[in-house]
Every structure is written in structure tokens, then in C-alpha cells.
mmCIF file of C-alpha atoms in Angstrom:
data_model
loop_
_atom_site.group_PDB
_atom_site.id
_atom_site.type_symbol
_atom_site.label_atom_id
_atom_site.label_comp_id
_atom_site.label_asym_id
_atom_site.label_seq_id
_atom_site.Cartn_x
_atom_site.Cartn_y
_atom_site.Cartn_z
ATOM 1 C CA UNK P 1467 -15.078 -32.706 -49.096
ATOM 2 C CA UNK P 1468 -14.567 -35.328 -51.674
ATOM 3 C CA UNK P 1469 -16.854 -35.209 -55.227
ATOM 4 C CA UNK P 1470 -18.160 -38.605 -55.201
ATOM 5 C CA UNK P 1471 -20.574 -38.951 -58.479
ATOM 6 C CA UNK P 1472 -21.397 -42.345 -59.925
ATOM 7 C CA UNK P 1473 -19.794 -44.098 -62.440
ATOM 8 C CA UNK P 1474 -20.740 -43.795 -66.301
ATOM 9 C CA UNK P 1475 -23.598 -46.100 -66.251
ATOM 10 C CA UNK P 1476 -25.839 -45.283 -69.734
ATOM 11 C CA UNK P 1477 -28.720 -47.939 -68.753
ATOM 12 C CA UNK P 1478 -29.659 -45.974 -65.527
ATOM 13 C CA UNK P 1479 -28.463 -42.638 -66.019
ATOM 14 C CA UNK P 1480 -31.668 -43.306 -68.904
ATOM 15 C CA UNK P 1481 -33.430 -45.258 -67.712
ATOM 16 C CA UNK P 1482 -33.748 -47.630 -70.396
ATOM 17 C CA UNK P 1483 -35.691 -51.002 -68.234
ATOM 18 C CA UNK P 1484 -38.139 -48.379 -66.666
ATOM 19 C CA UNK P 1485 -40.027 -50.702 -64.904
ATOM 20 C CA UNK P 1486 -39.303 -54.109 -66.165
ATOM 21 C CA UNK P 1487 -38.007 -57.588 -65.323
ATOM 22 C CA UNK P 1488 -34.286 -58.070 -65.758
ATOM 23 C CA UNK P 1489 -33.643 -58.479 -68.715
ATOM 24 C CA UNK P 1490 -36.173 -56.736 -69.729
ATOM 25 C CA UNK P 1491 -36.288 -52.325 -71.087
ATOM 26 C CA UNK P 1492 -39.478 -50.571 -71.654
ATOM 27 C CA UNK P 1493 -40.604 -48.285 -74.287
ATOM 28 C CA UNK P 1494 -39.000 -44.593 -73.574
ATOM 29 C CA UNK P 1495 -41.836 -43.064 -74.657
ATOM 30 C CA UNK P 1496 -44.790 -40.110 -73.431
ATOM 31 C CA UNK P 1497 -47.731 -40.948 -73.079
ATOM 32 C CA UNK P 1498 -49.840 -37.842 -75.429
ATOM 33 C CA UNK P 1499 -53.263 -38.992 -74.624
ATOM 34 C CA UNK P 1500 -55.876 -36.930 -71.949
ATOM 35 C CA UNK P 1501 -55.844 -39.919 -69.949
ATOM 36 C CA UNK P 1502 -52.994 -40.601 -70.230
ATOM 37 C CA UNK P 1503 -50.663 -37.208 -70.348
ATOM 38 C CA UNK P 1504 -47.219 -37.157 -69.053
ATOM 39 C CA UNK P 1505 -47.103 -40.722 -68.115
ATOM 40 C CA UNK P 1506 -44.550 -43.839 -69.561
ATOM 41 C CA UNK P 1507 -45.422 -46.342 -71.661
ATOM 42 C CA UNK P 1508 -46.670 -49.269 -70.632
ATOM 43 C CA UNK P 1509 -44.466 -51.168 -74.130
ATOM 44 C CA UNK P 1510 -42.483 -53.542 -72.685
ATOM 45 C CA UNK P 1511 -39.901 -55.162 -74.759
ATOM 46 C CA UNK P 1512 -38.989 -58.954 -73.791
ATOM 47 C CA UNK P 1513 -35.497 -60.888 -73.641
ATOM 48 C CA UNK P 1514 -36.224 -62.540 -76.774
ATOM 49 C CA UNK P 1515 -37.031 -59.325 -78.808
ATOM 50 C CA UNK P 1516 -34.574 -58.386 -81.946
ATOM 51 C CA UNK P 1517 -34.476 -54.953 -80.370
ATOM 52 C CA UNK P 1518 -33.420 -56.052 -76.985
ATOM 53 C CA UNK P 1519 -30.463 -57.290 -78.034
ATOM 54 C CA UNK P 1520 -29.334 -54.958 -80.368
ATOM 55 C CA UNK P 1521 -29.951 -51.926 -77.587
ATOM 56 C CA UNK P 1522 -27.665 -54.428 -74.833
ATOM 57 C CA UNK P 1523 -24.516 -54.004 -77.865
ATOM 58 C CA UNK P 1524 -26.129 -50.476 -78.178
ATOM 59 C CA UNK P 1525 -25.656 -50.341 -74.182
ATOM 60 C CA UNK P 1526 -22.694 -52.019 -73.960
ATOM 61 C CA UNK P 1527 -21.498 -48.952 -76.748
ATOM 62 C CA UNK P 1528 -22.200 -46.123 -74.897
ATOM 63 C CA UNK P 1529 -20.758 -47.557 -71.994
ATOM 64 C CA UNK P 1530 -16.771 -48.466 -73.932
ATOM 65 C CA UNK P 1531 -16.622 -44.663 -74.412
ATOM 66 C CA UNK P 1532 -16.298 -41.357 -72.250
ATOM 67 C CA UNK P 1533 -20.001 -39.293 -71.727
ATOM 68 C CA UNK P 1534 -18.257 -36.479 -73.834
ATOM 69 C CA UNK P 1535 -17.786 -38.883 -76.512
ATOM 70 C CA UNK P 1536 -21.700 -39.533 -76.991
ATOM 71 C CA UNK P 1537 -23.359 -37.865 -79.419
ATOM 72 C CA UNK P 1538 -26.942 -37.855 -80.292
ATOM 73 C CA UNK P 1539 -26.528 -40.012 -83.423
ATOM 74 C CA UNK P 1540 -25.577 -42.822 -81.063
ATOM 75 C CA UNK P 1541 -28.527 -41.558 -79.154
ATOM 76 C CA UNK P 1542 -30.406 -41.967 -82.074
ATOM 77 C CA UNK P 1543 -30.334 -44.865 -83.083
ATOM 78 C CA UNK P 1544 -30.644 -45.901 -79.175
ATOM 79 C CA UNK P 1545 -33.834 -43.824 -79.180
ATOM 80 C CA UNK P 1546 -35.335 -46.190 -82.419
ATOM 81 C CA UNK P 1547 -34.559 -49.616 -81.012
ATOM 82 C CA UNK P 1548 -35.776 -47.754 -77.428
ATOM 83 C CA UNK P 1549 -39.458 -47.051 -78.529
ATOM 84 C CA UNK P 1550 -42.218 -49.023 -79.085
ATOM 85 C CA UNK P 1551 -43.528 -48.935 -83.387
ATOM 86 C CA UNK P 1552 -47.487 -48.560 -82.578
ATOM 87 C CA UNK P 1553 -47.489 -45.166 -81.330
ATOM 88 C CA UNK P 1554 -43.758 -43.346 -79.686
ATOM 89 C CA UNK P 1555 -41.371 -44.466 -82.949
ATOM 90 C CA UNK P 1556 -42.255 -40.663 -83.383
ATOM 91 C CA UNK P 1557 -40.215 -39.166 -80.888
ATOM 92 C CA UNK P 1558 -37.419 -40.950 -81.316
ATOM 93 C CA UNK P 1559 -35.433 -37.580 -81.891
ATOM 94 C CA UNK P 1560 -37.728 -35.706 -79.315
ATOM 95 C CA UNK P 1561 -35.849 -38.464 -77.304
ATOM 96 C CA UNK P 1562 -32.396 -38.499 -78.647
ATOM 97 C CA UNK P 1563 -32.089 -35.011 -78.017
ATOM 98 C CA UNK P 1564 -32.917 -35.334 -73.999
ATOM 99 C CA UNK P 1565 -30.873 -37.952 -73.542
ATOM 100 C CA UNK P 1566 -28.344 -36.022 -74.835
ATOM 101 C CA UNK P 1567 -28.787 -33.286 -72.899
ATOM 102 C CA UNK P 1568 -28.984 -35.525 -69.767
ATOM 103 C CA UNK P 1569 -25.590 -37.346 -70.754
ATOM 104 C CA UNK P 1570 -23.747 -33.880 -71.430
ATOM 105 C CA UNK P 1571 -24.833 -33.161 -67.372
ATOM 106 C CA UNK P 1572 -24.109 -35.836 -66.962
ATOM 107 C CA UNK P 1573 -20.373 -35.066 -68.817
ATOM 108 C CA UNK P 1574 -20.216 -31.843 -67.554
ATOM 109 C CA UNK P 1575 -20.725 -32.719 -64.079
ATOM 110 C CA UNK P 1576 -18.414 -36.072 -64.563
ATOM 111 C CA UNK P 1577 -15.178 -33.109 -65.654
ATOM 112 C CA UNK P 1578 -16.069 -31.232 -62.672
ATOM 113 C CA UNK P 1579 -15.131 -33.717 -60.605
ATOM 114 C CA UNK P 1580 -12.881 -35.342 -62.460
ATOM 115 C CA UNK P 1581 -11.105 -31.796 -61.495
ATOM 116 C CA UNK P 1582 -12.006 -31.366 -58.521
ATOM 117 C CA UNK P 1583 -10.102 -34.462 -58.065
ATOM 118 C CA UNK P 1584 -7.167 -33.897 -60.427
ATOM 119 C CA UNK P 1585 -7.053 -30.255 -58.166
ATOM 120 C CA UNK P 1586 -6.815 -32.862 -55.076
ATOM 121 C CA UNK P 1587 -4.653 -34.635 -56.503
ATOM 122 C CA UNK P 1588 -2.551 -31.631 -57.422
ATOM 123 C CA UNK P 1589 -2.122 -30.901 -53.668
ATOM 124 C CA UNK P 1590 -2.732 -33.489 -51.392
ATOM 125 C CA UNK P 1591 0.554 -34.687 -53.777
ATOM 126 C CA UNK P 1592 2.180 -31.153 -52.555
ATOM 127 C CA UNK P 1593 1.725 -32.348 -49.468
ATOM 128 C CA UNK P 1594 2.949 -35.574 -49.832
ATOM 129 C CA UNK P 1595 6.211 -33.806 -50.625
ATOM 130 C CA UNK P 1596 5.576 -31.801 -48.491
ATOM 131 C CA UNK P 1597 4.871 -33.996 -45.383
ATOM 132 C CA UNK P 1598 8.691 -35.816 -46.650
ATOM 133 C CA UNK P 1599 10.033 -33.292 -47.008
ATOM 134 C CA UNK P 1600 9.403 -32.978 -43.270
ATOM 135 C CA UNK P 1601 9.640 -36.698 -43.171
ATOM 136 C CA UNK P 1602 13.493 -36.063 -43.452
ATOM 137 C CA UNK P 1603 13.890 -32.944 -42.009
ATOM 138 C CA UNK P 1604 12.265 -34.886 -38.487
ATOM 139 C CA UNK P 1605 13.899 -37.181 -39.259
ATOM 140 C CA UNK P 1606 17.167 -35.324 -39.737
ATOM 141 C CA UNK P 1607 16.345 -33.749 -36.625
ATOM 142 C CA UNK P 1608 16.204 -36.647 -35.013
ATOM 143 C CA UNK P 1609 19.537 -37.999 -36.474
ATOM 144 C CA UNK P 1610 21.186 -34.599 -34.728
ATOM 145 C CA UNK P 1611 18.974 -34.939 -31.764
ATOM 146 C CA UNK P 1612 20.829 -38.876 -31.537
ATOM 147 C CA UNK P 1613 24.176 -37.428 -31.214
ATOM 148 C CA UNK P 1614 23.489 -34.327 -28.620
ATOM 149 C CA UNK P 1615 20.788 -37.281 -26.715
ATOM 150 C CA UNK P 1616 24.557 -39.055 -27.197
ATOM 151 C CA UNK P 1617 26.405 -35.707 -25.969
ATOM 152 C CA UNK P 1618 24.241 -35.627 -23.311
ATOM 153 C CA UNK P 1619 23.924 -38.337 -22.301
ATOM 154 C CA UNK P 1620 27.249 -38.486 -21.317
ATOM 155 C CA UNK P 1621 27.580 -34.923 -19.590
ATOM 156 C CA UNK P 1622 25.366 -36.790 -17.047
ATOM 157 C CA UNK P 1623 26.991 -39.188 -16.437
ATOM 158 C CA UNK P 1624 30.087 -37.074 -15.710
ATOM 159 C CA UNK P 1625 27.005 -35.079 -14.312
ATOM 160 C CA UNK P 1626 26.396 -37.888 -11.983
ATOM 161 C CA UNK P 1627 29.677 -38.215 -11.590
ATOM 162 C CA UNK P 1628 30.031 -34.821 -9.686
ATOM 163 C CA UNK P 1629 27.382 -35.249 -7.886
ATOM 164 C CA UNK P 1630 28.544 -38.611 -5.714
ATOM 165 C CA UNK P 1631 31.628 -36.176 -5.352
ATOM 166 C CA UNK P 1632 30.051 -32.928 -4.523
ATOM 167 C CA UNK P 1633 27.827 -35.328 -2.496
ATOM 168 C CA UNK P 1634 30.862 -36.872 -0.251
ATOM 169 C CA UNK P 1635 32.430 -32.644 0.116
ATOM 170 C CA UNK P 1636 28.707 -32.382 1.426
ATOM 171 C CA UNK P 1637 28.967 -35.018 4.178
ATOM 172 C CA UNK P 1638 32.507 -34.419 5.269
ATOM 173 C CA UNK P 1639 31.864 -30.875 5.389
ATOM 174 C CA UNK P 1640 28.773 -31.376 6.737
ATOM 175 C CA UNK P 1641 30.356 -34.096 9.671
ATOM 176 C CA UNK P 1642 32.751 -30.818 9.566
ATOM 177 C CA UNK P 1643 30.602 -27.942 10.400
ATOM 178 C CA UNK P 1644 29.127 -30.036 13.338
ATOM 179 C CA UNK P 1645 32.342 -31.264 14.745
ATOM 180 C CA UNK P 1646 32.953 -27.005 14.587
ATOM 181 C CA UNK P 1647 29.301 -26.181 15.884
ATOM 182 C CA UNK P 1648 29.372 -28.397 18.585
ATOM 183 C CA UNK P 1649 33.051 -26.805 19.343
ATOM 184 C CA UNK P 1650 31.088 -23.890 19.073
ATOM 185 C CA UNK P 1651 28.377 -24.506 21.621
ATOM 186 C CA UNK P 1652 30.401 -26.020 24.700
ATOM 187 C CA UNK P 1653 32.559 -22.358 24.222
ATOM 188 C CA UNK P 1654 29.467 -20.520 23.927
ATOM 189 C CA UNK P 1655 28.189 -22.291 27.400
ATOM 190 C CA UNK P 1656 31.312 -21.146 29.018
ATOM 191 C CA UNK P 1657 31.693 -17.753 27.974
ATOM 192 C CA UNK P 1658 27.725 -17.776 28.768
ATOM 193 C CA UNK P 1659 28.625 -18.473 32.408
ATOM 194 C CA UNK P 1660 31.652 -16.459 32.537
ATOM 195 C CA UNK P 1661 29.310 -13.669 31.156
ATOM 196 C CA UNK P 1662 26.700 -14.631 33.788
ATOM 197 C CA UNK P 1663 28.720 -14.738 36.751
ATOM 198 C CA UNK P 1664 30.262 -11.551 35.664
ATOM 199 C CA UNK P 1665 26.831 -10.555 35.574
ATOM 200 C CA UNK P 1666 26.071 -10.722 38.034
ATOM 201 C CA UNK P 1667 29.095 -9.267 39.734
ATOM 202 C CA UNK P 1668 28.233 -5.844 37.993
ATOM 203 C CA UNK P 1669 24.826 -6.233 39.560
ATOM 204 C CA UNK P 1670 26.084 -6.545 43.030
ATOM 205 C CA UNK P 1671 28.102 -3.276 42.606
ATOM 206 C CA UNK P 1672 25.707 -2.220 40.861
ATOM 207 C CA UNK P 1673 23.684 -1.913 43.921
ATOM 208 C CA UNK P 1674 25.763 -1.304 46.530
ATOM 209 C CA UNK P 1675 26.648 1.708 44.074
ATOM 210 C CA UNK P 1676 22.612 2.645 44.305
ATOM 211 C CA UNK P 1677 22.972 1.545 47.546
ATOM 212 C CA UNK P 1678 25.824 4.061 48.600
ATOM 213 C CA UNK P 1679 24.166 7.160 45.921
ATOM 214 C CA UNK P 1680 20.985 6.512 48.057
ATOM 215 C CA UNK P 1681 22.682 7.142 51.222
ATOM 216 C CA UNK P 1682 25.425 10.135 49.245
ATOM 217 C CA UNK P 1683 21.462 12.175 48.484
ATOM 218 C CA UNK P 1684 20.947 11.842 52.271
ATOM 219 C CA UNK P 1685 24.418 12.553 53.046
ATOM 220 C CA UNK P 1686 24.193 16.225 50.072
ATOM 221 C CA UNK P 1687 20.130 16.488 51.883
ATOM 222 C CA UNK P 1688 21.283 16.723 55.395
ATOM 223 C CA UNK P 1689 23.711 18.984 53.714
ATOM 224 C CA UNK P 1690 21.657 20.954 50.992
ATOM 225 C CA UNK P 1691 19.739 22.148 54.397
ATOM 226 C CA UNK P 1692 22.459 22.399 56.360
ATOM 227 C CA UNK P 1693 23.498 25.438 54.217
ATOM 228 C CA UNK P 1694 20.300 26.669 53.569
ATOM 229 C CA UNK P 1695 19.745 27.238 57.599
ATOM 230 C CA UNK P 1696 23.100 28.715 57.712
ATOM 231 C CA UNK P 1697 22.519 31.411 54.324
ATOM 232 C CA UNK P 1698 19.397 31.762 56.804
ATOM 233 C CA UNK P 1699 21.813 33.149 59.403
ATOM 234 C CA UNK P 1700 24.506 35.059 56.892
ATOM 235 C CA UNK P 1701 20.950 36.433 55.786
ATOM 236 C CA UNK P 1702 19.261 37.401 58.888
ATOM 237 C CA UNK P 1703 23.838 38.890 60.394
ATOM 238 C CA UNK P 1704 23.725 40.676 56.705
ATOM 239 C CA UNK P 1705 20.447 42.645 57.903
ATOM 240 C CA UNK P 1706 21.758 43.071 61.289
ATOM 241 C CA UNK P 1707 25.011 44.529 59.710
ATOM 242 C CA UNK P 1708 23.280 46.141 56.871
ATOM 243 C CA UNK P 1709 21.523 48.682 59.960
ATOM 244 C CA UNK P 1710 24.878 48.762 61.895
ATOM 245 C CA UNK P 1711 25.112 50.524 58.365
ATOM 246 C CA UNK P 1712 22.993 52.195 58.564
ATOM 247 C CA UNK P 1713 22.966 53.229 62.459
ATOM 248 C CA UNK P 1714 27.192 54.131 61.415
ATOM 249 C CA UNK P 1715 25.899 56.513 58.696
ATOM 250 C CA UNK P 1716 23.558 58.234 60.803
ATOM 251 C CA UNK P 1717 26.565 58.352 63.352
ATOM 252 C CA UNK P 1718 28.168 59.958 60.976
ATOM 253 C CA UNK P 1719 26.383 62.171 59.780
ATOM 254 C CA UNK P 1720 25.292 63.921 63.370
ATOM 255 C CA UNK P 1721 29.848 63.489 63.413
ATOM 256 C CA UNK P 1722 30.195 65.842 60.514
ATOM 257 C CA UNK P 1723 28.183 69.050 61.701
ATOM 258 C CA UNK P 1724 29.283 67.982 64.313
ATOM 259 C CA UNK P 1725 32.813 68.617 62.816
ATOM 260 C CA UNK P 1726 31.896 71.457 60.916
ATOM 261 C CA UNK P 1727 31.322 72.906 64.643
ATOM 262 C CA UNK P 1728 34.844 72.086 66.087
ATOM 263 C CA UNK P 1729 35.862 73.188 62.592
ATOM 264 C CA UNK P 1730 34.740 76.479 63.901
ATOM 265 C CA UNK P 1731 36.840 75.864 66.963
ATOM 266 C CA UNK P 1732 40.269 74.193 65.963
ATOM 267 C CA UNK P 1733 40.602 77.623 63.127
ATOM 268 C CA UNK P 1734 42.324 79.032 66.462
ATOM 269 C CA UNK P 1735 45.113 76.295 66.546
ATOM 270 C CA UNK P 1736 46.196 76.419 62.847
ATOM 271 C CA UNK P 1737 49.010 73.542 63.847
ATOM 272 C CA UNK P 1738 46.934 71.722 65.596
ATOM 273 C CA UNK P 1739 44.087 72.182 62.986
ATOM 274 C CA UNK P 1740 46.210 70.850 59.794
ATOM 275 C CA UNK P 1741 46.895 67.729 61.564
ATOM 276 C CA UNK P 1742 44.185 67.025 61.908
ATOM 277 C CA UNK P 1743 41.725 67.896 59.336
ATOM 278 C CA UNK P 1744 44.652 65.476 57.057
ATOM 279 C CA UNK P 1745 43.257 62.920 59.694
ATOM 280 C CA UNK P 1746 39.282 64.427 58.700
ATOM 281 C CA UNK P 1747 39.800 63.853 54.917
ATOM 282 C CA UNK P 1748 41.529 60.485 55.219
ATOM 283 C CA UNK P 1749 38.932 59.599 57.061
ATOM 284 C CA UNK P 1750 35.966 60.466 55.039
ATOM 285 C CA UNK P 1751 38.611 58.777 52.445
ATOM 286 C CA UNK P 1752 38.617 55.773 53.575
ATOM 287 C CA UNK P 1753 34.440 56.231 54.847
ATOM 288 C CA UNK P 1754 33.787 56.704 51.719
ATOM 289 C CA UNK P 1755 35.365 53.764 49.805
ATOM 290 C CA UNK P 1756 33.998 52.020 53.030
ATOM 291 C CA UNK P 1757 30.120 53.356 51.643
ATOM 292 C CA UNK P 1758 31.354 52.400 47.734
ATOM 293 C CA UNK P 1759 32.423 48.864 47.283
ATOM 294 C CA UNK P 1760 29.653 45.972 47.801
ATOM 295 C CA UNK P 1761 28.317 44.358 50.992
ATOM 296 C CA UNK P 1762 30.356 41.268 51.252
ATOM 297 C CA UNK P 1763 28.532 38.089 51.936
ATOM 298 C CA UNK P 1764 30.804 35.836 53.944
ATOM 299 C CA UNK P 1765 30.535 36.823 57.652
ATOM 300 C CA UNK P 1766 34.002 36.457 58.177
ATOM 301 C CA UNK P 1767 35.055 39.489 56.565
ATOM 302 C CA UNK P 1768 31.576 41.725 56.835
ATOM 303 C CA UNK P 1769 31.652 40.997 60.598
ATOM 304 C CA UNK P 1770 36.272 42.231 60.989
ATOM 305 C CA UNK P 1771 35.647 44.905 57.861
ATOM 306 C CA UNK P 1772 33.113 46.671 60.673
ATOM 307 C CA UNK P 1773 35.427 45.435 63.673
ATOM 308 C CA UNK P 1774 37.807 47.287 60.801
ATOM 309 C CA UNK P 1775 35.610 50.210 60.927
ATOM 310 C CA UNK P 1776 34.586 50.112 64.640
ATOM 311 C CA UNK P 1777 37.663 50.795 65.285
ATOM 312 C CA UNK P 1778 38.877 53.559 63.113
ATOM 313 C CA UNK P 1779 35.908 55.174 64.487
ATOM 314 C CA UNK P 1780 36.812 54.704 67.637
ATOM 315 C CA UNK P 1781 40.004 55.707 67.386
ATOM 316 C CA UNK P 1782 38.985 59.113 65.887
ATOM 317 C CA UNK P 1783 36.276 59.632 68.494
ATOM 318 C CA UNK P 1784 39.025 58.843 71.056
ATOM 319 C CA UNK P 1785 41.054 61.488 69.484
ATOM 320 C CA UNK P 1786 38.414 64.652 68.662
ATOM 321 C CA UNK P 1787 37.673 63.467 72.773
ATOM 322 C CA UNK P 1788 41.428 64.073 73.192
ATOM 323 C CA UNK P 1789 41.386 67.556 70.757
ATOM 324 C CA UNK P 1790 38.773 68.570 73.273
ATOM 325 C CA UNK P 1791 40.021 68.802 76.454
ATOM 326 C CA UNK P 1792 42.955 69.565 75.180
#
């Protein structure tokens, strides 16, 4: 914030004129009477008064000096001219000292203002130098930027040219791609048509295969049903053969007992007994083998084995019967 101070004006600072009209002065004395104590004297010195003329000269002389150069003697001489002779002349020394304090205060304020202004001036000078340096730097940067801008403009022109060429190439590539896309589209349509035909043919084949599978399933179900029935029949026949085997076993036990009796009878005939004993041993071994073998499932084998065993058993009975007759 700038410090504002009024210019050095002794007339205004010391209030020489007081309430007087232009060109006149008012006595600067202070009333001491009880009635008007502390008020300024109302005596005026008019324009044509000699003291008034001297006061004007003194004020001009003081105004030409700096406030710090004004002395107490200068103010005392001025005070003698600004007091009325009759009542307040004796106050000249006090008035001079009072004015001196006012002048010294103004000088101090003026010095502070000048110091502040000098500091501000230095700051503004430094700021101006900094601003000038920044301006020079900015001008240098502007010059460099101008060169860069020129280079960028040239590059931009080249980029614009490249862009134009790229757009032309892109347009050509786009046209070629559109042609290829149309070709691919036509080819895709043909491929789709062939694919649809093949899919339809496969669907027809699949339907025929499903029909055939259904027929085969029915046929297999029928065969399985027939096989189940045959298995049941074979199981029944196997059970029947087991019962026959059990009967034959029981008959074998009976025959074994009878054989023991016959052996007692045949001991008298050694030759016949030896031959028959060999046959009985052979028959017993075959019977033991037959007894330890697992039952065969197939009907033909069971029947064949039954017929073979029954045949041997029949032959054995016939042989025994013949021997008994002998």
C-alpha cells in the first residue's frame, strides 16, 4: 500500500492563517483568561500590516527548505511576527518549541515516507529488471517457438500430405475389401447351400438309421424273449436231467449192493470174476469221472452224455444178466 503524505507547506502545517481571510493572518497565541482559556486569540493582522508581509516572506523561506533543515531560531523569528504585541508576544518561545515539535514530526513522517518510497522504488526497479529479464526470456522463447512452429508447420504439411496419400490408399483398400467381401459372401452362400443339402441328406440318413435301429431293437427284443424262453426250457430240461441223474445214482447204489452179492457168487469162477472185475472197475472209474464233472448247460451235451451213460449202464446190465444166466 502506497504511503500518501501532504507536501511540505509551513503555512498549512503551523496553521498560521487560522480562521482569517485570504491574505490575512490570525494571532497564534492562546488565551489564558478564565473566560476564554485554551482558545486561540482572535486578533487578525490584515494584508497591509507590515508583520503580515514579513510572515509571508518567512513562510516562503521555510517552504524553500527541507523540514529537517528548519531550526528553532527560524521558528522563533516567525513566532514573533505571528503574535499580537499586546497580549501574547511573551508566548513566542513556547510557540516556537511547539512548532518545532510539529516540524520535526512532519520531517520524521516525511523521512519514513521517503524511506518507504525508496524501498518501493528499489523493489519496483528490481521487479522491472526481473520483468525485463522475463520479457527477454519470453522473447527468446517466442523466437525459438517461432522456429519450432515453422518446423511444425512443415511437418504438419508433410503429415497432411501423408494423410491424403493414406486416405487414397485406404479408399483403394476399402474398395478391394468390399469386392473381396462380396466374393466371400457369394462363396459363403454357395457353401451354405451345399452344407444345407448335406445336412438334409444326413438328416434323412439319420432318420433311416433311427428307423432301422428301432426295427433292430424290436428284433433283438423278440430274440431276447425267445432266448429267455429257450433258457427257461433248458433250465427245466436240466432240472429233469438232474433228477434222472439222481435216480441213476440211486440205481447205482442199488446195483453196487447187488454187485457185492454177485461178487460173492462169482468168487467161484476166478477167470470170469477177473474179467468182470476189470469191467466193473472200469465202469466205476467212468462213473466217478462222470460224477465229478460239472453239469453242462447245453441240452445236446447233456442229452448225449445221458444217452452214453444210459447206454453203458444198459450194456452193463445186459452183461450181468448174461453172466447170471451162465
